[in-house]
PDB file of C-alpha atoms in Angstrom:
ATOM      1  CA  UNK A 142      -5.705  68.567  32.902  1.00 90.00           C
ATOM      2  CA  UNK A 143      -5.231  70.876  30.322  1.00 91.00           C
ATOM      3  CA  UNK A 144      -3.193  70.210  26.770  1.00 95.00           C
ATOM      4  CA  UNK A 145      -0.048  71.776  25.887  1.00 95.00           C
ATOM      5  CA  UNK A 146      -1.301  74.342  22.845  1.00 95.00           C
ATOM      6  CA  UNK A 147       0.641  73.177  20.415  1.00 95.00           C
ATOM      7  CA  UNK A 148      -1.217  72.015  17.107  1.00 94.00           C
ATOM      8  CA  UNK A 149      -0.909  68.314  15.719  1.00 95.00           C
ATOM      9  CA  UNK A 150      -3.143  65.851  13.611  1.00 95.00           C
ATOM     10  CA  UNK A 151      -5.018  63.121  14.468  1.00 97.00           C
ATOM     11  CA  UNK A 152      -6.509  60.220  12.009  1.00 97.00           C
ATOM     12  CA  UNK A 153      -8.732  57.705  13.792  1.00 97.00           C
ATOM     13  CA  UNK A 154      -8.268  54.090  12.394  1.00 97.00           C
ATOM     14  CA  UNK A 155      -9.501  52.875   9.401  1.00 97.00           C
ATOM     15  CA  UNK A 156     -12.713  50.420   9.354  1.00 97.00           C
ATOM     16  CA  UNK A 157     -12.655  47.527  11.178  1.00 96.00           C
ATOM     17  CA  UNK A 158     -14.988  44.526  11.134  1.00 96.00           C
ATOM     18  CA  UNK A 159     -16.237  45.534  14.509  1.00 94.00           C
ATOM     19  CA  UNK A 160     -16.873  49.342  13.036  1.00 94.00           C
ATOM     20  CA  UNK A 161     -18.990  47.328  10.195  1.00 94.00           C
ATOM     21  CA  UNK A 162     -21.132  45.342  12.422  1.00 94.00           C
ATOM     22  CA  UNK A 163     -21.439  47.913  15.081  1.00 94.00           C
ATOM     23  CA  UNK A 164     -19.631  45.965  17.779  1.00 94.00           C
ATOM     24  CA  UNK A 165     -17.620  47.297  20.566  1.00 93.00           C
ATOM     25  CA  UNK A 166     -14.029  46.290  20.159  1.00 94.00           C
ATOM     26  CA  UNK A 167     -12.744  48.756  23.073  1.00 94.00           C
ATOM     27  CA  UNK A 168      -8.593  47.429  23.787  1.00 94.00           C
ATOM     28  CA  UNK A 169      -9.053  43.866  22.173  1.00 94.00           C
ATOM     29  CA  UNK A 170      -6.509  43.806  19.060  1.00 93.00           C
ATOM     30  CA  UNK A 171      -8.606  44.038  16.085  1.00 95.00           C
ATOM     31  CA  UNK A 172      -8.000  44.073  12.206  1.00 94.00           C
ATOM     32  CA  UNK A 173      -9.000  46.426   9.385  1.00 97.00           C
ATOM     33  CA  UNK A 174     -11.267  45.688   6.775  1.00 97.00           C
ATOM     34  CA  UNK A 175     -10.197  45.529   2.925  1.00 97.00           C
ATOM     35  CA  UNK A 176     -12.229  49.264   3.398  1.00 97.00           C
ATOM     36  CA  UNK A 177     -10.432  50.126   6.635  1.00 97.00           C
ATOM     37  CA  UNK A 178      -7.756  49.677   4.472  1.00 97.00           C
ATOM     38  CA  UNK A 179      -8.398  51.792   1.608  1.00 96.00           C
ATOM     39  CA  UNK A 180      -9.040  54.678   3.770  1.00 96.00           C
ATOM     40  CA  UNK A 181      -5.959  54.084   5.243  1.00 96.00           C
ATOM     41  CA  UNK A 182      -4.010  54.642   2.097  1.00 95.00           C
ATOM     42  CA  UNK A 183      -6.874  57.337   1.219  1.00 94.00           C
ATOM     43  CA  UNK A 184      -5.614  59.446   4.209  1.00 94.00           C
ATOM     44  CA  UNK A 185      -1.936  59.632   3.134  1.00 91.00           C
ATOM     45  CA  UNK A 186      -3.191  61.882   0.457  1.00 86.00           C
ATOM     46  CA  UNK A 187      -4.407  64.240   2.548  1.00 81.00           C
ATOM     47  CA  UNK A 188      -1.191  64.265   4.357  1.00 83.00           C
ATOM     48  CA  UNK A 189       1.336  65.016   1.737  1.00 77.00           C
ATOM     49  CA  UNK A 190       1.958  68.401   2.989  1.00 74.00           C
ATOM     50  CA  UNK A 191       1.645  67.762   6.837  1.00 75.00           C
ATOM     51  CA  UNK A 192       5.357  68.337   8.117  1.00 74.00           C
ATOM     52  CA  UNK A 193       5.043  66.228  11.376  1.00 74.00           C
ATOM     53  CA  UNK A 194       8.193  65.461  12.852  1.00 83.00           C
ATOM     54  CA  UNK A 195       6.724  61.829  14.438  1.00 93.00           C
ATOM     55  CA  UNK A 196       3.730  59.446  13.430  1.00 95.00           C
ATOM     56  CA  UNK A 197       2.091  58.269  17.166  1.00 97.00           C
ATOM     57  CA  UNK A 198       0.218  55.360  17.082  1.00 98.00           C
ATOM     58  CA  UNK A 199      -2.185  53.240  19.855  1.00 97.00           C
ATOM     59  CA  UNK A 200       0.106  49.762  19.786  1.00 95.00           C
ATOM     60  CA  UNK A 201      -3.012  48.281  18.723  1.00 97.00           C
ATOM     61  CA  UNK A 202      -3.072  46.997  15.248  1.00 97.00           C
ATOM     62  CA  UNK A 203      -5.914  48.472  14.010  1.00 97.00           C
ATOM     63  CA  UNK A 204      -3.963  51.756  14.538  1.00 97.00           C
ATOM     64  CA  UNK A 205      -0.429  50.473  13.482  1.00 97.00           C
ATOM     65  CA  UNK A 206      -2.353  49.440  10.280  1.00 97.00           C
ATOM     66  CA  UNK A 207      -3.923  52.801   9.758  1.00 97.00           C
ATOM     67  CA  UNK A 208      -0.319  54.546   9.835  1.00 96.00           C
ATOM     68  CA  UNK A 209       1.716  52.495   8.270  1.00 96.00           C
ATOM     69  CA  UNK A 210      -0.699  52.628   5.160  1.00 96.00           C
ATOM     70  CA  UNK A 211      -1.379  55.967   5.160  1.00 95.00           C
ATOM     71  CA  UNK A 212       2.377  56.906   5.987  1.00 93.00           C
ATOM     72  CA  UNK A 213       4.385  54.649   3.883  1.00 91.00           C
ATOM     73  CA  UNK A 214       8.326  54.825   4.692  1.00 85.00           C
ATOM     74  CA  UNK A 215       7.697  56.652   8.202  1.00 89.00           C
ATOM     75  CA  UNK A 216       8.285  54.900  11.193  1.00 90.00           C
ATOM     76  CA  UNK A 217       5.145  54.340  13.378  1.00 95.00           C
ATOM     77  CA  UNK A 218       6.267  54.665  17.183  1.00 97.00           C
ATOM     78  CA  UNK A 219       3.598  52.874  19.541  1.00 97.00           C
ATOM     79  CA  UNK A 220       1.728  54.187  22.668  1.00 97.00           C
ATOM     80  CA  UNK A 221      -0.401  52.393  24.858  1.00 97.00           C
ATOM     81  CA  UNK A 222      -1.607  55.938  26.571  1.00 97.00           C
ATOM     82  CA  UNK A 223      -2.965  56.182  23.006  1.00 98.00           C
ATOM     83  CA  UNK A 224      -5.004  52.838  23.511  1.00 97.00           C
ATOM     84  CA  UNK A 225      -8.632  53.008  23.052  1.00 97.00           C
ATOM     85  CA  UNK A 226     -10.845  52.490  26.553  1.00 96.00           C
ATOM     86  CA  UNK A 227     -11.122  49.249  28.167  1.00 97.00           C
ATOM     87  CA  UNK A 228     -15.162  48.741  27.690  1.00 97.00           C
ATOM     88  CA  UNK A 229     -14.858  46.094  30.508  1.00 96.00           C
ATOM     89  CA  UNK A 230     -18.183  43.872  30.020  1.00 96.00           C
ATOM     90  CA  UNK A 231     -19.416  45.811  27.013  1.00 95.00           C
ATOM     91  CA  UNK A 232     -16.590  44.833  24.870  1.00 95.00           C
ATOM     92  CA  UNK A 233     -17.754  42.564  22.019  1.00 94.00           C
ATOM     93  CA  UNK A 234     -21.500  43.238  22.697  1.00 93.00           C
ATOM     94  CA  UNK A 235     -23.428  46.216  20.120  1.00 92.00           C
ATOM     95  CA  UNK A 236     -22.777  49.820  20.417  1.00 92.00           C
ATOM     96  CA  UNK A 237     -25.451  51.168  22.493  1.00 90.00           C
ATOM     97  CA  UNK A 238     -27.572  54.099  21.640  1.00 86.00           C
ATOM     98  CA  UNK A 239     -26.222  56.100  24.196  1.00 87.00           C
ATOM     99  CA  UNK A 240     -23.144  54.668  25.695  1.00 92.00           C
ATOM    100  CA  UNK A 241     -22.338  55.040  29.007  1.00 92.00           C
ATOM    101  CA  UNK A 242     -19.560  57.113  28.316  1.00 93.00           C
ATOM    102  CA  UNK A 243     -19.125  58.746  32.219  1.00 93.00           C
ATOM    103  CA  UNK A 244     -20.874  56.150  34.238  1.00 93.00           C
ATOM    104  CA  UNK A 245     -19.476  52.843  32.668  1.00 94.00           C
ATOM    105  CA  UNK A 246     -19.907  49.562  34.233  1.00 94.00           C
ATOM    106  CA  UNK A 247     -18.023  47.997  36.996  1.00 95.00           C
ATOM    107  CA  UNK A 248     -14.908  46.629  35.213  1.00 95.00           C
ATOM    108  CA  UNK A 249     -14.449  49.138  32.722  1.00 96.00           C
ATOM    109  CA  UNK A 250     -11.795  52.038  32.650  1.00 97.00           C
ATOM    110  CA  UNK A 251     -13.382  54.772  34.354  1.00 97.00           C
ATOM    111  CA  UNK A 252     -13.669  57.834  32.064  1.00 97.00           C
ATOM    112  CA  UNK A 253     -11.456  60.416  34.144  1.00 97.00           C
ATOM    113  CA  UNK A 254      -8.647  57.791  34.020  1.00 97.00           C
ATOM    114  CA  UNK A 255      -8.748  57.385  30.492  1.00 97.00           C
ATOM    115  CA  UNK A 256      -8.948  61.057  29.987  1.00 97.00           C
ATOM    116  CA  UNK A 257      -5.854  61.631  32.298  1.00 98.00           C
ATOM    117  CA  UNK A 258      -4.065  58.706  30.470  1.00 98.00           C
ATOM    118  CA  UNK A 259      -4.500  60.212  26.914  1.00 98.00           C
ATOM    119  CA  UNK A 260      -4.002  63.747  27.949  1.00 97.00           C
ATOM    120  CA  UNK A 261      -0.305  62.537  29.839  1.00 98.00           C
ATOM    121  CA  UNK A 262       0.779  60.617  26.459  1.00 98.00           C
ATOM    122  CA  UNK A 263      -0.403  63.609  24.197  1.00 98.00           C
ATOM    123  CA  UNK A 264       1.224  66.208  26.575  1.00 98.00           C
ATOM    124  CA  UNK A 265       4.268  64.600  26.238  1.00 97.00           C
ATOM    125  CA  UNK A 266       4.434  64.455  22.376  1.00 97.00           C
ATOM    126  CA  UNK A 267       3.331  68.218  22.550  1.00 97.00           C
ATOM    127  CA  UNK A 268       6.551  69.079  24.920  1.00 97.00           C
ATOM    128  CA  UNK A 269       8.768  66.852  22.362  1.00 96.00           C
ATOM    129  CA  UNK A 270       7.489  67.668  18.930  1.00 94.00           C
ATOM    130  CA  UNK A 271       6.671  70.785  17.013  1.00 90.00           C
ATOM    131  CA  UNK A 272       3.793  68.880  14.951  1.00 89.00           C
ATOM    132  CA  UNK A 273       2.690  65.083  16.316  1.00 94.00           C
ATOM    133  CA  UNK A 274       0.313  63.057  13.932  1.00 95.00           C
ATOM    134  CA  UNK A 275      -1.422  60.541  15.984  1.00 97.00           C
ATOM    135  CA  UNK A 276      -3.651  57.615  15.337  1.00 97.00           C
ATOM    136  CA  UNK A 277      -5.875  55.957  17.546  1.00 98.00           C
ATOM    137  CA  UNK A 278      -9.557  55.542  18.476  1.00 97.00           C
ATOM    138  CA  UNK A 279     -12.610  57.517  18.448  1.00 96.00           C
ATOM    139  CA  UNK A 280     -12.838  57.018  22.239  1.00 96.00           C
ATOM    140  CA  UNK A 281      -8.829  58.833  22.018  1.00 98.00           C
ATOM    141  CA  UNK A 282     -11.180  61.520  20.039  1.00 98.00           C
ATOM    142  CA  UNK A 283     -13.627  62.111  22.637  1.00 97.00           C
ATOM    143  CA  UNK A 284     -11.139  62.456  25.167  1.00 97.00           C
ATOM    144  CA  UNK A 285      -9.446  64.804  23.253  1.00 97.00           C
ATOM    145  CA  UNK A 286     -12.704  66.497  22.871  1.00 96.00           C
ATOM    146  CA  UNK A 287     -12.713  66.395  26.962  1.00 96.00           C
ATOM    147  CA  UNK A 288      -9.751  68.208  27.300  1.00 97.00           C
ATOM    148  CA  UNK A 289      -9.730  70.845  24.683  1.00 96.00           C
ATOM    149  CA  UNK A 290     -13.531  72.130  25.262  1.00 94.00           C
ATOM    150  CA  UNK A 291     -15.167  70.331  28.312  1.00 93.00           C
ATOM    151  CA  UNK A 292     -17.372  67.855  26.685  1.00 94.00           C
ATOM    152  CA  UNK A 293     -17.296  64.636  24.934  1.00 94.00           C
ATOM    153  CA  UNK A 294     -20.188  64.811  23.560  1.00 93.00           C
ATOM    154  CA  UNK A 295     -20.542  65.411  19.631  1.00 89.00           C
ATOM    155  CA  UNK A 296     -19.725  63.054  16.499  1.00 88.00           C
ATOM    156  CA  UNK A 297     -17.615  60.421  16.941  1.00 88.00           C
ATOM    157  CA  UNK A 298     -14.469  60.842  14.782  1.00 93.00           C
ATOM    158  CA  UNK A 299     -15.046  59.544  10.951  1.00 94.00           C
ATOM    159  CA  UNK A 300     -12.490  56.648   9.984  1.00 96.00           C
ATOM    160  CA  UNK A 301      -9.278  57.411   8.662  1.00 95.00           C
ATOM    161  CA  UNK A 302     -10.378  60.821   7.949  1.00 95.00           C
ATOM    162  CA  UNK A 303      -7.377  63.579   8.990  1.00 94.00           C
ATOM    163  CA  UNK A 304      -8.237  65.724  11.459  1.00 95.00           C
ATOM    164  CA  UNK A 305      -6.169  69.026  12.524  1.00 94.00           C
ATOM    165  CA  UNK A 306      -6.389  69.671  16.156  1.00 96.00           C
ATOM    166  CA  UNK A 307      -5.491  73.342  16.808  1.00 95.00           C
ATOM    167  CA  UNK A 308      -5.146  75.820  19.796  1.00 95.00           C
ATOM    168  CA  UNK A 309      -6.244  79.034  20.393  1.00 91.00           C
ATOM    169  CA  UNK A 310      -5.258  81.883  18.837  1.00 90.00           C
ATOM    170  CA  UNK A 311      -5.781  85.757  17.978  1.00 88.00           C
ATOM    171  CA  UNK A 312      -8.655  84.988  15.325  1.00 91.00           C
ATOM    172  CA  UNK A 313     -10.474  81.578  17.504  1.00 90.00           C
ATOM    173  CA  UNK A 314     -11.020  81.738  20.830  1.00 91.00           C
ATOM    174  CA  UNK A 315     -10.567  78.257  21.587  1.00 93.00           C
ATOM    175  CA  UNK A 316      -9.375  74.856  20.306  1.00 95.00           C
ATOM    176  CA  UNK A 317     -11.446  73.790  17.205  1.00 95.00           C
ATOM    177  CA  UNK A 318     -10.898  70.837  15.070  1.00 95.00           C
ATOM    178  CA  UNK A 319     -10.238  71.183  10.698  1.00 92.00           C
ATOM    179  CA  UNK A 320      -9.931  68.862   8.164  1.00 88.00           C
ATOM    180  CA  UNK A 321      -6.516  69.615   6.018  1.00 79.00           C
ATOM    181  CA  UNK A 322      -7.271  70.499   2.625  1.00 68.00           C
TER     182      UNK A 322
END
């Protein structure tokens, strides 16, 4: 699956209390932190001149939170193709060293379903919308990763930071990810 090259933001939740102590929180329905938060409202600054014509959000509230903070007055339309992954058995234990991120365990979401799931609900707020801003997981990040240059692999997403996700064009060969200034 490829993405429709159309350019759009994406702002990973702010801190939770699982982020903190380093627990996996996967599709359980988890809370910011008084920090998760304040990034949240941080983020909105960043976003004053971003002309998206929708605000996409995971239905979880950890994402909900993070949008309607930073995005005061918009309305937040929910997604679950924008959910994070379904850890299966790893959700609530730590974050592993090297998660299992293509091999998970039996009971998890397998990792070419999730990719397929979050490339369908982005491709079809890139046919609808001239600039999406989404908010979700870093696992939604890594995905997105997948699909725009092969790999999942590199840093997860920070929280609540903006991130532009843009196409290809006559001066970048491929997609490549910037943080608005």
């Amino acid at each position: 699956m490829e993405l429709v090259e159309k350019p759009f933001l994406f702002i990973r939740h702010g801190e939770t209390y699982h982020n903190r102590a380093r627990v996996i929180a996967g599709s359980r329905d988890v809370r910011l932190t008084s920090k998760g938060q304040l990034q949240a409202i941080a983020a909105g600054a960043a976003l004053l001149r971003w002309e998206g014509e929708i605000v996409a959000a995971s239905s979880l509230r950890r994402a909900v939170q993070t949008a309607e903070l930073a995005l005061p007055g918009h309305r937040v339309a929910t997604f679950e193709g924008l959910h994070e992954r379904n850890w299966g058995p790893l959700e609530l234990g730590p974050v592993l060293d090297s998660m299992p991120y293509l091999d998970p365990p039996a009971g998890a979401e397998p990792w070419d379903a999730f990719v397929e799931r979050v490339g369908a609900t982005l491709n079809q707020l890139l046919e609808r919308y001239h600039h999406p801003i989404v908010v979700a997981h870093s696992g939604v990040f890594r995905a997105i990763r997948q699909l725009t240059h092969g790999s999942h692999r590199g840093e997860s997403a920070p929280n609540a930071l903006p991130i532009e996700v843009l196409p290809a064009d006559a001066h970048h060969p491929q997609w490549r990810f910037e943080t608005p200034s």
